[in-house]
XYZ file of N, CA and C in Angstrom:
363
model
N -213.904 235.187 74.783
C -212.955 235.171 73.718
C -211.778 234.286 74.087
N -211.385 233.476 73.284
C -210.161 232.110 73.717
C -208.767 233.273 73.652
N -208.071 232.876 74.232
C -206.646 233.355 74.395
C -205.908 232.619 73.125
N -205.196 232.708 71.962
C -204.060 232.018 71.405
C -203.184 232.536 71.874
N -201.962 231.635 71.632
C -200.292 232.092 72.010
C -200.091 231.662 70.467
N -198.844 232.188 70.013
C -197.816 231.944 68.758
C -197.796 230.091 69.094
N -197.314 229.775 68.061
C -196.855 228.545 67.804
C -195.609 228.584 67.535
N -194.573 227.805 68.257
C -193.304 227.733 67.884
C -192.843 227.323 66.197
N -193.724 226.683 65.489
C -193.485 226.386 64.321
C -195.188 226.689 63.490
N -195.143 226.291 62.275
C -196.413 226.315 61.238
C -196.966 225.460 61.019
N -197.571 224.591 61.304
C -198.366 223.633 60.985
C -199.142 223.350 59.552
N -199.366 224.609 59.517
C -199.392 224.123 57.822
C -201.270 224.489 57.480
N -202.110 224.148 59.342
C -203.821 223.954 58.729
C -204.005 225.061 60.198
N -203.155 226.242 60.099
C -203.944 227.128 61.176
C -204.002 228.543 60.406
N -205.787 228.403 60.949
C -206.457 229.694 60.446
C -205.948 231.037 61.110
N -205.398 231.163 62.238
C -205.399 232.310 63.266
C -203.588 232.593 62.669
N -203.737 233.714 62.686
C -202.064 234.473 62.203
C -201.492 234.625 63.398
N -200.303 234.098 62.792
C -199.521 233.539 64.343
C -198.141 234.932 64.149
N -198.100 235.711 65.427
C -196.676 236.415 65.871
C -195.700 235.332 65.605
N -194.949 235.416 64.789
C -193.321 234.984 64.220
C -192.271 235.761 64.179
N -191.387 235.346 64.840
C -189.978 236.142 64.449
C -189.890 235.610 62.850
N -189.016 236.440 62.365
C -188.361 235.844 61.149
C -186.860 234.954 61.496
N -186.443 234.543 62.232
C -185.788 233.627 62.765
C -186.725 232.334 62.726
N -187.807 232.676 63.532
C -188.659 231.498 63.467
C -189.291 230.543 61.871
N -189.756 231.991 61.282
C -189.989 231.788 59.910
C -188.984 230.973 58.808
N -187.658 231.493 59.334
C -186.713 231.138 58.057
C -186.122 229.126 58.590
N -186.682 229.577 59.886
C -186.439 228.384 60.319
C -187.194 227.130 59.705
N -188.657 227.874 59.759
C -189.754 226.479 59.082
C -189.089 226.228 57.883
N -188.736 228.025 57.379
C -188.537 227.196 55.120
C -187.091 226.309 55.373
N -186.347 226.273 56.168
C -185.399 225.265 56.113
C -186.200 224.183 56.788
N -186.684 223.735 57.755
C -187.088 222.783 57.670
C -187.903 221.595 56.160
N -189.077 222.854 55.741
C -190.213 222.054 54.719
C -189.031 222.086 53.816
N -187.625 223.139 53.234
C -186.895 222.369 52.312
C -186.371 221.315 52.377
N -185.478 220.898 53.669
C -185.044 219.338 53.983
C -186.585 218.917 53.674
N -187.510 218.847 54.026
C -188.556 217.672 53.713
C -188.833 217.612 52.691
N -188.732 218.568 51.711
C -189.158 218.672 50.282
C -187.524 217.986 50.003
N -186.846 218.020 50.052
C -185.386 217.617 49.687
C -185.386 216.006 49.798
N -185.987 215.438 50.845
C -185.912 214.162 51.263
C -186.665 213.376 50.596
N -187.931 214.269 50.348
C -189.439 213.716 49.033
C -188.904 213.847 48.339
N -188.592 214.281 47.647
C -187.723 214.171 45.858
C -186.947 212.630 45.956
N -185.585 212.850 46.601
C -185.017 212.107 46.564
C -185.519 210.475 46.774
N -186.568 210.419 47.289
C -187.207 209.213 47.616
C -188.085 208.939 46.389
N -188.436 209.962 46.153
C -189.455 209.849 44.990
C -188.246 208.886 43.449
N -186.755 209.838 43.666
C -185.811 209.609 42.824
C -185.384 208.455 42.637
N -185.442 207.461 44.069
C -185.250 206.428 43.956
C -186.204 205.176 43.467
N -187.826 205.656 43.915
C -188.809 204.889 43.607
C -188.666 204.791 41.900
N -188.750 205.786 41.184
C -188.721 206.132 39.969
C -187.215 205.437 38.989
N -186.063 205.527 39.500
C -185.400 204.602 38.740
C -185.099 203.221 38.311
N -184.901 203.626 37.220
C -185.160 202.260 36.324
C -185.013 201.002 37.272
N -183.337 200.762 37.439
C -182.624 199.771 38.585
C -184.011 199.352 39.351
N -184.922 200.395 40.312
C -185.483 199.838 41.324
C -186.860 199.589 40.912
N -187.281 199.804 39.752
C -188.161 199.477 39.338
C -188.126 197.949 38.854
N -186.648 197.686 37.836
C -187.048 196.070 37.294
C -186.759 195.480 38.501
N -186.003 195.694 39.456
C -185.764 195.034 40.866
C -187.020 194.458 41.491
N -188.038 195.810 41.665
C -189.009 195.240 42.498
C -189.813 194.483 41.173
N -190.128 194.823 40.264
C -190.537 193.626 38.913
C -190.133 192.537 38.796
N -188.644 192.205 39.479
C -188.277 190.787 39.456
C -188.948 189.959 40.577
N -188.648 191.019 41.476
C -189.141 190.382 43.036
C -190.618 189.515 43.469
N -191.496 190.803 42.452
C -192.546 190.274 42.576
C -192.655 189.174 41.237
N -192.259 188.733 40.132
C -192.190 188.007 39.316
C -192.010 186.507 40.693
N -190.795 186.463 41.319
C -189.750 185.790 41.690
C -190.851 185.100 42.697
N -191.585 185.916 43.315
C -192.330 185.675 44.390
C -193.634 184.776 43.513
N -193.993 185.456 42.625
C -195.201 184.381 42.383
C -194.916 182.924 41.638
N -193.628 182.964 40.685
C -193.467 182.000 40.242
C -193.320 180.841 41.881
N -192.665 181.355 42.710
C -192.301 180.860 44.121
C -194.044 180.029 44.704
N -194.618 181.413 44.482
C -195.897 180.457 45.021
C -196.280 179.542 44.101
N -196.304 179.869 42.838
C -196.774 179.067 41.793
C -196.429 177.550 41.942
N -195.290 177.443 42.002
C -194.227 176.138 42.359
C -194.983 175.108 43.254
N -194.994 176.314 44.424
C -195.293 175.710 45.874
C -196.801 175.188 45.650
N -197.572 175.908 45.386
C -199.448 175.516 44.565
C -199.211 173.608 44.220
N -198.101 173.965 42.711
C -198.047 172.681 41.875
C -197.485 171.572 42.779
N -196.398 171.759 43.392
C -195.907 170.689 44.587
C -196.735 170.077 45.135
N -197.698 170.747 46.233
C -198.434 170.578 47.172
C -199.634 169.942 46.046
N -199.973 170.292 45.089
C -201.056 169.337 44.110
C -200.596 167.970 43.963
N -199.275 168.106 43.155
C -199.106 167.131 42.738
C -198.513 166.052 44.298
N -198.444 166.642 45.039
C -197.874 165.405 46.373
C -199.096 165.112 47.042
N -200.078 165.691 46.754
C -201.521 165.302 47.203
C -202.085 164.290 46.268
N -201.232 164.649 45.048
C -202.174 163.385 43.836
C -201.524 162.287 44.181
N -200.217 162.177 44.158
C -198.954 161.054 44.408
C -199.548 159.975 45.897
N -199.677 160.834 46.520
C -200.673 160.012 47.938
C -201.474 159.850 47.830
N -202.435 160.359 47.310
C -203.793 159.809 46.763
C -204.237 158.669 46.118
N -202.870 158.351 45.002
C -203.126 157.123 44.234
C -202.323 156.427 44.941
N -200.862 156.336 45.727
C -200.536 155.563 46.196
C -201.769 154.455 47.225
N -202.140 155.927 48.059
C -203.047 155.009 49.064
C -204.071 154.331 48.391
N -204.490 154.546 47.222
C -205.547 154.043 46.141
C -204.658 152.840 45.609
N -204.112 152.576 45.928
C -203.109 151.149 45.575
C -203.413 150.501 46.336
N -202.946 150.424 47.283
C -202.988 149.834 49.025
C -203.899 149.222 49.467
N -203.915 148.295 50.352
C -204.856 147.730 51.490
C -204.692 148.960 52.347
N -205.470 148.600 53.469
C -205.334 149.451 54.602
C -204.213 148.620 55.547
N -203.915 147.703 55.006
C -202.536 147.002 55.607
C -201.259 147.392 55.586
N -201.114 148.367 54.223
C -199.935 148.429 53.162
C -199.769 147.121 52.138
N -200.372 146.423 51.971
C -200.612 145.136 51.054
C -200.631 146.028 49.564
N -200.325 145.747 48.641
C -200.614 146.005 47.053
C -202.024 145.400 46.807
N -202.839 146.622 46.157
C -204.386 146.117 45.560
C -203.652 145.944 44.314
N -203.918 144.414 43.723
C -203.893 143.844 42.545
C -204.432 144.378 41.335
N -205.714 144.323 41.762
C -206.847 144.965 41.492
C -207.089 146.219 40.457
N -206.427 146.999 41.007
C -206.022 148.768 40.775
C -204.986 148.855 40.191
N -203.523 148.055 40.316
C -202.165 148.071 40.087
C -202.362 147.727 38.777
N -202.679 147.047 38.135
C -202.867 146.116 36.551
C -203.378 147.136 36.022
N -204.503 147.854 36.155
C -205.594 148.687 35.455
C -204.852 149.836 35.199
N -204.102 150.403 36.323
C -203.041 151.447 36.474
C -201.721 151.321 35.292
N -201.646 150.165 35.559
C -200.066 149.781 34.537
C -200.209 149.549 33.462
N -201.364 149.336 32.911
C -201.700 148.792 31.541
C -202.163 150.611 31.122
N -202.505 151.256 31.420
C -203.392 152.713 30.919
C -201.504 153.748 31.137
N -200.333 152.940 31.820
C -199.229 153.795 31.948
C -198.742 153.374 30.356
N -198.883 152.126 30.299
C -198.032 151.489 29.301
C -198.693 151.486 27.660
N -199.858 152.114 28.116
C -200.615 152.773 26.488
C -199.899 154.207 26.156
N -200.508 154.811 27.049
C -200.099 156.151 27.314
C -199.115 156.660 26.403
N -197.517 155.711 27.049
C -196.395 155.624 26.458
C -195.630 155.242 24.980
N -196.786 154.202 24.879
C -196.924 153.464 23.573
C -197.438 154.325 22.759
N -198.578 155.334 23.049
C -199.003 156.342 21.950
C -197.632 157.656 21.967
N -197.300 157.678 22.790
C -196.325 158.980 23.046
C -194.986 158.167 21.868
N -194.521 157.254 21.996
C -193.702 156.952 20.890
C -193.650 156.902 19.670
N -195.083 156.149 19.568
C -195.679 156.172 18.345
C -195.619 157.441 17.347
N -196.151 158.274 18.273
C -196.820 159.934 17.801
C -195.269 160.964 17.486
N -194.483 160.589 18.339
C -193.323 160.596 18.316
C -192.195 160.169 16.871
N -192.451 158.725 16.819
C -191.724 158.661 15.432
C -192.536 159.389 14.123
N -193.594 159.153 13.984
C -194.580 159.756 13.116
C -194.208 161.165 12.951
N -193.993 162.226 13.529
C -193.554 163.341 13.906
C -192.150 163.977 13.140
N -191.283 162.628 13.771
C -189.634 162.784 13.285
C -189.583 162.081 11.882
N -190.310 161.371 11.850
C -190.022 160.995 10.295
C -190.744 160.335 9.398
């Protein structure tokens, strides 16, 4: 047969009935009330409004942040891409590419005005 001794406090998951003073006892319910006291209040804070749109902004704040960072890093990958698609491997200007490039900028623009006055009046 195992020997138990009392437990200075309750644990909360013991099967065996433990010898307690009631000193000891009144001691745990002040303890689990501070802990029940401390859960509320935490709970109180998770739950108000303030910290709710807070963390709603945060995480808003954060993805637009990555979002940004995504489009940057695209578009500075496209920007080098065609630059070096310009280029010799010298740094020389390809002729070549530059004309074909400037003439398809300068349509582009030409329809955007166009479409533009048409629009306004």
């Amino acid at each position: 047969m195992a020997d138990y001794a009392p437990h200075d406090h309750d644990d909360g998951g013991s099967a065996v009935p433990e010898a307690r003073t009631p000193a000891q006892i009144e001691a745990d319910i002040v303890r689990r009330r501070e802990q029940l006291a401390e859960t509320l209040d935490e709970i109180g804070v998770r739950m108000h409004p303030k910290t709710i749109i807070g963390d709603a902004k945060a995480r808003v704040a954060s993805s637009v942040d990555q979002t940004a960072g995504r489009a940057f890093a695209t578009v500075n990958r496209f920007v080098t891409d065609l630059r070096d698609g310009l280029r010799h491997d010298d740094g020389a200007p390809r002729v070549d590419r530059i004309v074909p490039v400037a003439l398809v900028a300068v349509s582009l623009v030409g329809l955007l005005v166009v479409s533009a006055r048409r629009t306004s009046g």
